[in-house]
C-alpha positions as a Markdown table, in Angstrom:
| # | Residue | x | y | z |
|---|---|---|---|---|
| 1 | Arg | -20.2 | -9.8 | 28.5 |
| 2 | Val | -21.8 | -12.5 | 26.4 |
| 3 | Ser | -22.0 | -14.9 | 29.3 |
| 4 | Asp | -24.5 | -12.8 | 31.4 |
| 5 | Gly | -25.2 | -9.6 | 29.5 |
| 6 | Lys | -23.5 | -7.4 | 32.0 |
| 7 | Arg | -21.6 | -4.5 | 30.4 |
| 8 | Phe | -18.3 | -2.9 | 30.8 |
| 9 | Val | -16.1 | -1.0 | 28.4 |
| 10 | His | -12.5 | -1.7 | 27.5 |
| 11 | Val | -10.8 | 0.9 | 25.4 |
| 12 | Asn | -7.2 | 0.5 | 24.2 |
| 13 | Thr | -5.1 | 3.2 | 22.6 |
| 14 | His | -1.7 | 4.0 | 21.2 |
| 15 | Phe | -0.6 | 7.7 | 21.4 |
| 16 | Glu | 1.9 | 9.2 | 19.0 |
| 17 | His | 5.4 | 8.9 | 20.2 |
| 18 | Thr | 7.3 | 12.0 | 19.0 |
| 19 | Asn | 5.2 | 15.0 | 19.7 |
| 20 | Asp | 3.8 | 16.3 | 23.0 |
| 21 | Ala | 1.2 | 18.5 | 21.2 |
| 22 | Ser | -0.1 | 15.5 | 19.3 |
| 23 | Arg | -0.4 | 13.5 | 22.4 |
| 24 | Glu | -2.3 | 16.3 | 24.2 |
| 25 | Lys | -4.8 | 16.5 | 21.3 |
| 26 | Gln | -5.1 | 12.7 | 21.3 |
| 27 | Ala | -5.9 | 12.8 | 25.0 |
| 28 | Glu | -8.6 | 15.4 | 24.5 |
| 29 | Val | -10.2 | 13.4 | 21.8 |
| 30 | Leu | -10.0 | 10.2 | 23.9 |
| 31 | Val | -11.6 | 11.9 | 26.9 |
| 32 | Lys | -14.5 | 13.1 | 24.8 |
| 33 | Phe | -15.0 | 9.5 | 23.5 |
| 34 | Ile | -14.8 | 7.7 | 26.8 |
| 35 | Lys | -17.1 | 10.2 | 28.5 |
| 36 | Thr | -19.9 | 8.9 | 26.2 |
| 37 | Phe | -20.0 | 5.6 | 28.2 |
| 38 | Glu | -21.7 | 5.0 | 31.5 |
| 39 | Tyr | -20.4 | 1.6 | 32.2 |
| 40 | Pro | -17.4 | 0.4 | 34.3 |
| 41 | Met | -14.3 | 1.2 | 32.2 |
| 42 | Leu | -10.8 | -0.2 | 31.6 |
| 43 | Leu | -8.6 | 2.2 | 29.6 |
| 44 | Thr | -5.3 | 0.6 | 28.5 |
| 45 | Gly | -2.5 | 1.4 | 26.1 |
| 46 | Asp | 0.8 | 2.8 | 25.2 |
| 47 | Phe | 0.2 | 6.5 | 26.0 |
| 48 | Asn | 3.8 | 7.4 | 25.1 |
| 49 | Thr | 3.7 | 9.9 | 28.0 |
| 50 | Glu | 4.7 | 9.9 | 31.6 |
| 51 | Ser | 2.5 | 10.6 | 34.6 |
| 52 | His | 3.7 | 14.2 | 35.1 |
| 53 | Thr | 2.5 | 15.4 | 31.6 |
| 54 | Lys | -0.4 | 17.4 | 30.4 |
| 55 | Ala | -1.6 | 14.5 | 28.2 |
| 56 | Phe | -1.7 | 12.2 | 31.3 |
| 57 | Ser | -3.6 | 14.9 | 33.3 |
| 58 | Thr | -6.1 | 15.2 | 30.5 |
| 59 | Val | -6.7 | 11.5 | 30.5 |
| 60 | Ile | -7.4 | 11.2 | 34.2 |
| 61 | Ser | -9.7 | 14.2 | 34.0 |
| 62 | Ala | -12.2 | 11.8 | 32.4 |
| 63 | Gly | -12.6 | 10.1 | 35.8 |
| 64 | Val | -10.2 | 7.2 | 35.5 |
| 65 | Thr | -7.4 | 6.3 | 37.8 |
| 66 | Asp | -4.1 | 4.6 | 37.2 |
| 67 | Ser | -4.8 | 1.0 | 38.4 |
| 68 | Lys | -1.3 | 0.9 | 40.0 |
| 69 | Leu | -2.5 | 3.5 | 42.6 |
| 70 | Leu | -5.5 | 1.4 | 43.5 |
| 71 | Ala | -3.9 | -2.1 | 43.7 |
| 72 | Asp | -3.5 | -4.0 | 46.9 |
| 73 | Asn | -0.6 | -5.9 | 45.5 |
| 74 | Val | 1.9 | -4.0 | 43.2 |
| 75 | Glu | 4.8 | -5.5 | 41.3 |
| 76 | Asp | 6.1 | -2.4 | 39.5 |
| 77 | Thr | 8.9 | -1.5 | 37.2 |
| 78 | Ala | 9.2 | 0.7 | 34.1 |
| 79 | Thr | 7.0 | -0.4 | 31.2 |
| 80 | Phe | 9.2 | 0.7 | 28.4 |
| 81 | His | 12.8 | -0.4 | 28.0 |
| 82 | Gly | 13.4 | 0.0 | 24.3 |
| 83 | Tyr | 15.9 | -2.9 | 24.3 |
| 84 | Ser | 18.3 | -0.4 | 25.8 |
| 85 | Asn | 19.0 | 1.5 | 29.0 |
| 86 | Val | 15.8 | 3.4 | 28.7 |
| 87 | Asn | 13.5 | 2.8 | 31.6 |
| 88 | Thr | 10.3 | 4.8 | 31.8 |
| 89 | Thr | 6.6 | 4.1 | 32.4 |
| 90 | Ile | 4.5 | 5.1 | 29.5 |
| 91 | Asp | 2.0 | 2.2 | 29.4 |
| 92 | Phe | -1.0 | 2.4 | 31.7 |
| 93 | Cys | -4.1 | 0.6 | 32.7 |
| 94 | Phe | -6.7 | 3.1 | 34.0 |
| 95 | Val | -10.0 | 2.1 | 35.6 |
| 96 | Thr | -13.1 | 3.8 | 36.9 |
| 97 | Ala | -12.4 | 3.5 | 40.6 |
| 98 | Glu | -16.0 | 4.0 | 41.7 |
| 99 | Asn | -16.9 | 0.5 | 40.4 |
| 100 | Ile | -13.6 | -1.4 | 39.9 |
| 101 | Ala | -11.4 | -2.5 | 42.7 |
| 102 | Val | -7.9 | -3.6 | 41.7 |
| 103 | Ser | -6.3 | -6.4 | 43.7 |
| 104 | Lys | -3.1 | -6.9 | 41.7 |
| 105 | Tyr | -1.0 | -4.8 | 39.4 |
| 106 | Lys | 2.1 | -6.3 | 37.7 |
| 107 | Val | 4.5 | -5.2 | 35.0 |
| 108 | Cys | 5.6 | -8.5 | 33.5 |
| 109 | Thr | 9.3 | -8.7 | 32.7 |
| 110 | Asp | 9.5 | -12.3 | 31.7 |
| 111 | Lys | 11.8 | -13.2 | 28.8 |
| 112 | Ile | 11.2 | -15.7 | 26.0 |
| 113 | Gly | 14.3 | -17.4 | 24.7 |
| 114 | Gly | 16.5 | -15.0 | 26.7 |
| 115 | Asp | 15.0 | -11.8 | 25.3 |
| 116 | His | 12.0 | -9.6 | 25.9 |
| 117 | Pro | 9.2 | -10.2 | 23.4 |
| 118 | Ser | 8.7 | -6.5 | 22.9 |
| 119 | Asp | 10.3 | -3.1 | 23.7 |
| 120 | His | 7.4 | -2.7 | 26.2 |
| 121 | His | 6.6 | -4.8 | 29.2 |
| 122 | Pro | 3.0 | -6.1 | 29.4 |
| 123 | Val | 0.9 | -4.7 | 32.2 |
| 124 | Tyr | -1.3 | -7.2 | 34.1 |
| 125 | Ile | -4.1 | -6.4 | 36.5 |
| 126 | Glu | -6.6 | -8.4 | 38.5 |
| 127 | Phe | -9.8 | -6.6 | 39.4 |
| 128 | Val | -13.3 | -6.9 | 40.7 |
| 129 | Met | -16.2 | -4.9 | 39.2 |
| 130 | Phe | -18.9 | -4.2 | 41.8 |
| 131 | Ser | -21.4 | -2.1 | 40.0 |
| 132 | Phe | -23.4 | -5.2 | 39.2 |
| 133 | Ser | -25.9 | -7.0 | 41.4 |
| 134 | His | -23.1 | -9.3 | 42.5 |
| 135 | Ile | -19.3 | -9.0 | 42.5 |
| 136 | Asp | -17.5 | -10.2 | 39.3 |
| 137 | Ser | -13.8 | -11.0 | 39.5 |
| 138 | Leu | -11.8 | -10.6 | 36.3 |
| 139 | Ser | -8.2 | -10.1 | 35.1 |
| 140 | Ile | -6.7 | -8.4 | 32.1 |
| 141 | Cys | -3.3 | -8.2 | 30.5 |
| 142 | Phe | -2.5 | -5.9 | 27.7 |
| 143 | Phe | 0.6 | -6.3 | 25.6 |
| 144 | Ile | 2.0 | -3.6 | 23.5 |
| 145 | Ala | 4.2 | -4.9 | 20.7 |
| 146 | Ile | 5.7 | -2.3 | 18.4 |
| 147 | Thr | 8.4 | -2.9 | 15.9 |
| 148 | Tyr | 10.1 | -0.1 | 14.1 |
| 149 | Val | 11.8 | -1.0 | 10.8 |
């Protein structure tokens, strides 16, 4: 952070949406990349995969945890709706649990002008990093906006 020189890493990704093998390879490459950092980490994105898949398992093998599982306060619903009857969770915010405590996890379903602003709902978390000499409270919201033409 510029304000005090303390460091953390925020990585955002967007995995391929049509092919499991591609997502599995992307997860392997991502894990190699994020393992190069030794700072508290937030890993967010549209992983285009659910929590029961090999790609998801590969991601968490890097030592990150789904923030929803750590949060004291959870407001959960599916993150992808596709402007249709599809309801699945494929967007995640992972954290390094040994130095980040999550106080709130929320999937934001607000509408603007009567409609959702994206085919994905934003994920919002509030968290505290405690690897520093004092506790720092922060929040993050990531918003995945994808338009297919």
